[in-house]
Amino acid sequence: GAGVSQSPSNKVTEKGKDVELRCDPISGHTALYWYRQSLGQGLEFLIYFQGNSAPDKSGLPSDRFSAERTGGSVSTLTIQRTQQEDSAVYLCASSQGGLSNEKLFFGSGTQLSVL
Amino acid sequence: DQQVKQNSPSLSVQEGRISILNCDYTNSMFDYFLWYKKYPAEGPTFLISISSIKDKNEDGRFTVFLNKSAKHLSLHIVPSQPGDSAVYFCAASGESNFGNEKLTFGTGTRLTIIP
């Protein structure tokens, strides 16, 4: 596709439920990132996928968070037993090769609200 | 610990004047710096970057200045236009993340250009 696509754009869920957020990166981009932005906060790194390498999960805030990237393309971020503090905009980004001087292309994000 | 800091959450500037957005960082391993611009309900988009081997990079109306000794960078927009109204994020990465563009973002500055 022309850009990074994320779905759903908005998700409202009840505390304790599981949610899945989807990201479709730009075709051909080998690097994929998940960030989140909580109210009044900067963009917080969550997880990074690069090609077939093991993902960098160092930013995941708890073991309730996990992510997969199937076939080197689409990625799913799963949050189990959601809590109110998980409410945030979840942003996915991709880049061509994951080098430090490449710019990231972001999707429009998923606004997650946990009631 | 916020390694990239944008101490001004908001800034208002008259159209046609210069906008100056500031960013400070604490991690001396950072050697590549970027500015991203974000409109409401959209993902951040890349604006301009600078490597630590330079102290200035200019692209049209946008100039980024880097002062490594002070661990400070700034984005200058001149002349400011109404379409520049957005949230601006400062971001940094370091060679310690070789091959991994895991950016550390600031909390953002909301710029409003007054017509």
Coordinates of C-alpha atoms in Angstrom, one line a residue:
Chain A
G1 CA 0.0 0.0 0.0
A2 CA 0.9 3.6 -0.2
G3 CA 1.5 4.1 3.5
V4 CA 1.4 2.3 6.9
S5 CA -2.2 1.1 7.6
Q6 CA -3.5 0.5 11.1
S7 CA -6.8 -1.0 12.3
P8 CA -9.0 -0.3 14.0
S9 CA -8.6 3.4 14.2
N10 CA -10.5 3.4 17.5
K11 CA -11.1 0.7 20.0
V12 CA -13.1 0.9 23.2
T13 CA -12.9 -2.1 25.5
E14 CA -13.7 -3.0 29.1
K15 CA -11.0 -3.6 31.7
G16 CA -9.9 -7.2 31.7
K17 CA -10.7 -7.9 28.0
D18 CA -8.0 -8.8 25.4
V19 CA -7.5 -6.6 22.4
E20 CA -5.6 -7.0 19.1
L21 CA -4.2 -4.1 17.1
R22 CA -3.2 -4.6 13.5
C23 CA -0.4 -2.9 11.4
D24 CA 0.2 -3.2 7.7
P25 CA 3.6 -1.7 6.9
I26 CA 4.8 -0.2 3.7
S27 CA 5.5 -2.9 1.1
G28 CA 9.1 -3.8 1.1
H29 CA 10.0 -2.3 4.4
T30 CA 11.9 -4.8 6.5
A31 CA 11.7 -2.9 9.8
L32 CA 8.5 -2.4 11.8
Y33 CA 8.1 -0.6 15.1
W34 CA 5.3 -0.2 17.7
Y35 CA 5.2 2.9 19.8
R36 CA 2.5 4.3 22.0
Q37 CA 1.6 7.8 23.2
S38 CA -0.3 8.2 26.5
L39 CA -1.9 11.4 27.3
G40 CA 0.7 14.1 28.0
Q41 CA 3.5 11.8 27.2
G42 CA 6.0 11.4 24.4
L43 CA 6.1 8.4 22.1
E44 CA 7.1 5.4 24.0
F45 CA 9.0 2.6 22.2
L46 CA 7.4 -0.8 22.6
I47 CA 8.8 -3.4 20.2
Y48 CA 10.9 -3.6 17.0
F49 CA 11.0 -6.2 14.2
Q50 CA 13.8 -6.3 11.7
G51 CA 13.7 -9.0 9.0
N52 CA 14.1 -12.5 10.4
S53 CA 15.9 -11.4 13.5
A54 CA 14.6 -11.9 17.0
P55 CA 12.4 -8.9 17.8
D56 CA 13.6 -6.2 20.3
K57 CA 10.9 -6.4 23.0
S58 CA 12.7 -4.2 25.5
G59 CA 10.0 -1.6 25.5
L60 CA 7.0 -3.8 26.3
P61 CA 5.7 -2.6 29.7
S62 CA 4.5 -6.0 31.0
D63 CA 4.0 -9.6 30.0
R64 CA 0.4 -8.7 29.1
F65 CA 1.8 -7.2 25.9
S66 CA 3.0 -9.3 23.0
A67 CA 3.4 -8.8 19.3
E68 CA 3.9 -10.9 16.2
R69 CA 4.9 -10.2 12.7
T70 CA 3.8 -12.8 10.2
G71 CA 5.6 -13.4 7.0
G72 CA 7.8 -10.4 7.5
S73 CA 4.8 -8.1 6.8
V74 CA 1.7 -7.6 8.9
S75 CA 2.1 -7.2 12.6
T76 CA -0.4 -7.7 15.5
L77 CA 0.0 -6.2 18.9
T78 CA -2.0 -8.0 21.5
I79 CA -2.8 -6.7 25.0
Q80 CA -4.2 -9.2 27.4
R81 CA -6.4 -8.4 30.4
T82 CA -6.4 -4.7 29.5
Q83 CA -6.0 -2.1 32.3
Q84 CA -7.1 1.5 32.3
E85 CA -3.4 2.6 32.1
D86 CA -3.2 0.9 28.7
S87 CA -5.4 3.6 27.3
A88 CA -3.2 5.4 24.7
V89 CA -2.7 5.9 21.0
Y90 CA -0.8 2.9 19.6
L91 CA 1.4 3.9 16.6
C92 CA 3.0 1.5 14.2
A93 CA 5.9 2.6 11.9
S94 CA 8.0 1.0 9.3
S95 CA 11.3 1.8 7.6
Q96 CA 13.2 0.4 4.7
G97 CA 16.1 -1.4 6.4
G98 CA 16.1 -0.4 10.1
L99 CA 19.3 1.7 9.8
S100 CA 19.8 4.5 12.3
N101 CA 19.7 7.2 9.6
E102 CA 16.5 6.1 8.0
K103 CA 13.2 7.9 8.7
L104 CA 10.2 6.1 10.0
F105 CA 6.9 6.2 8.3
F106 CA 4.0 6.1 10.8
G107 CA 0.4 5.0 10.5
S108 CA -2.4 7.1 11.9
G109 CA -2.6 5.0 15.1
T110 CA -5.2 3.1 17.1
Q111 CA -6.8 5.1 19.9
L112 CA -7.4 2.5 22.6
S113 CA -9.7 3.4 25.5
V114 CA -10.1 1.0 28.4
L115 CA -13.1 1.7 30.5
Chain B
D1 CA 13.9 8.9 33.1
Q2 CA 13.2 11.2 30.1
Q3 CA 16.3 11.1 27.9
V4 CA 14.9 13.5 25.4
K5 CA 13.1 16.6 26.8
Q6 CA 11.0 19.2 25.3
N7 CA 10.3 21.6 28.1
S8 CA 7.8 23.8 26.3
P9 CA 4.5 21.9 25.9
S10 CA 3.1 24.7 23.7
L11 CA 4.2 27.8 21.7
S12 CA 2.3 30.4 19.8
V13 CA 3.9 32.5 17.1
Q14 CA 2.6 35.2 14.7
E15 CA 2.4 34.2 11.1
G16 CA 5.5 35.3 9.2
R17 CA 7.7 35.3 12.3
I18 CA 10.3 32.8 13.4
S19 CA 9.3 29.7 15.4
I20 CA 12.0 28.2 17.6
L21 CA 11.4 24.8 19.2
N22 CA 13.9 23.5 21.7
C23 CA 15.0 20.0 22.7
D24 CA 17.5 18.8 25.3
Y25 CA 18.9 15.3 25.7
T26 CA 20.9 13.6 28.4
N27 CA 22.3 10.5 26.7
S28 CA 25.8 11.2 25.3
M29 CA 25.5 8.1 23.1
F30 CA 22.9 9.8 20.9
D31 CA 24.4 10.8 17.6
Y32 CA 21.4 11.2 15.2
F33 CA 18.6 13.6 15.8
L34 CA 15.3 14.0 14.1
W35 CA 12.2 16.2 14.2
Y36 CA 8.8 14.8 13.4
K37 CA 5.6 16.8 12.9
K38 CA 2.1 15.5 13.9
Y39 CA -1.3 16.7 12.9
P40 CA -4.4 15.6 14.9
A41 CA -5.6 12.1 14.1
E42 CA -2.5 11.4 11.9
G43 CA 0.7 9.7 12.6
P44 CA 3.9 11.7 12.9
T45 CA 5.7 12.5 9.7
F46 CA 9.4 13.1 9.3
L47 CA 10.5 16.7 9.0
I48 CA 14.3 17.1 9.2
S49 CA 17.3 15.4 10.7
I50 CA 20.9 16.1 11.7
S51 CA 23.9 13.9 12.4
S52 CA 26.2 14.7 15.3
I53 CA 29.0 15.4 12.8
K54 CA 27.2 18.5 11.8
D55 CA 25.9 21.5 13.8
K56 CA 23.4 22.8 11.3
N57 CA 21.1 21.3 8.6
E58 CA 18.8 23.4 6.5
D59 CA 15.8 22.4 4.3
G60 CA 13.8 25.2 3.0
R61 CA 12.0 27.1 5.8
F62 CA 13.3 24.5 8.4
T63 CA 16.7 24.6 10.0
V64 CA 17.9 22.3 12.8
F65 CA 20.8 23.4 15.0
L66 CA 22.8 21.0 17.2
N67 CA 25.0 22.0 20.1
K68 CA 26.6 18.8 21.2
S69 CA 28.5 20.3 24.2
A70 CA 25.2 21.6 25.6
K71 CA 23.2 18.5 24.5
H72 CA 20.7 20.8 22.9
L73 CA 19.1 21.1 19.6
S74 CA 16.6 23.5 18.1
L75 CA 14.2 23.7 15.1
H76 CA 13.8 27.0 13.5
I77 CA 10.9 27.6 11.1
V78 CA 11.0 30.9 9.2
P79 CA 8.7 32.3 8.0
S80 CA 6.0 30.5 10.0
Q81 CA 2.9 29.7 8.2
P82 CA -0.6 28.6 9.5
G83 CA 0.0 25.1 8.1
D84 CA 2.9 24.7 10.5
S85 CA 0.5 24.5 13.4
A86 CA 1.0 21.0 14.7
V87 CA 2.8 19.0 17.5
Y88 CA 6.5 18.7 16.9
F89 CA 8.5 15.8 18.4
C90 CA 12.2 15.7 18.8
A91 CA 13.8 12.3 18.6
A92 CA 17.2 10.8 19.0
S93 CA 19.0 7.6 18.2
G94 CA 22.5 6.3 18.9
E95 CA 25.2 4.1 17.3
S96 CA 24.8 1.9 20.4
N97 CA 21.7 0.7 18.7
F98 CA 23.6 -0.2 15.6
G99 CA 21.2 -1.3 12.9
N100 CA 18.3 -0.4 15.0
E101 CA 16.5 2.8 14.6
K102 CA 14.8 2.6 18.0
L103 CA 14.1 6.3 18.4
T104 CA 13.7 8.0 21.8
F105 CA 11.1 10.7 21.5
G106 CA 10.4 13.8 23.5
T107 CA 7.0 14.7 24.8
G108 CA 6.3 17.2 22.0
T109 CA 5.6 20.9 21.6
R110 CA 2.3 22.1 20.3
L111 CA 3.0 25.0 17.9
T112 CA 0.2 27.3 17.0
I113 CA 0.7 29.9 14.2
I114 CA -1.6 32.9 14.7
P115 CA -2.8 34.4 11.4

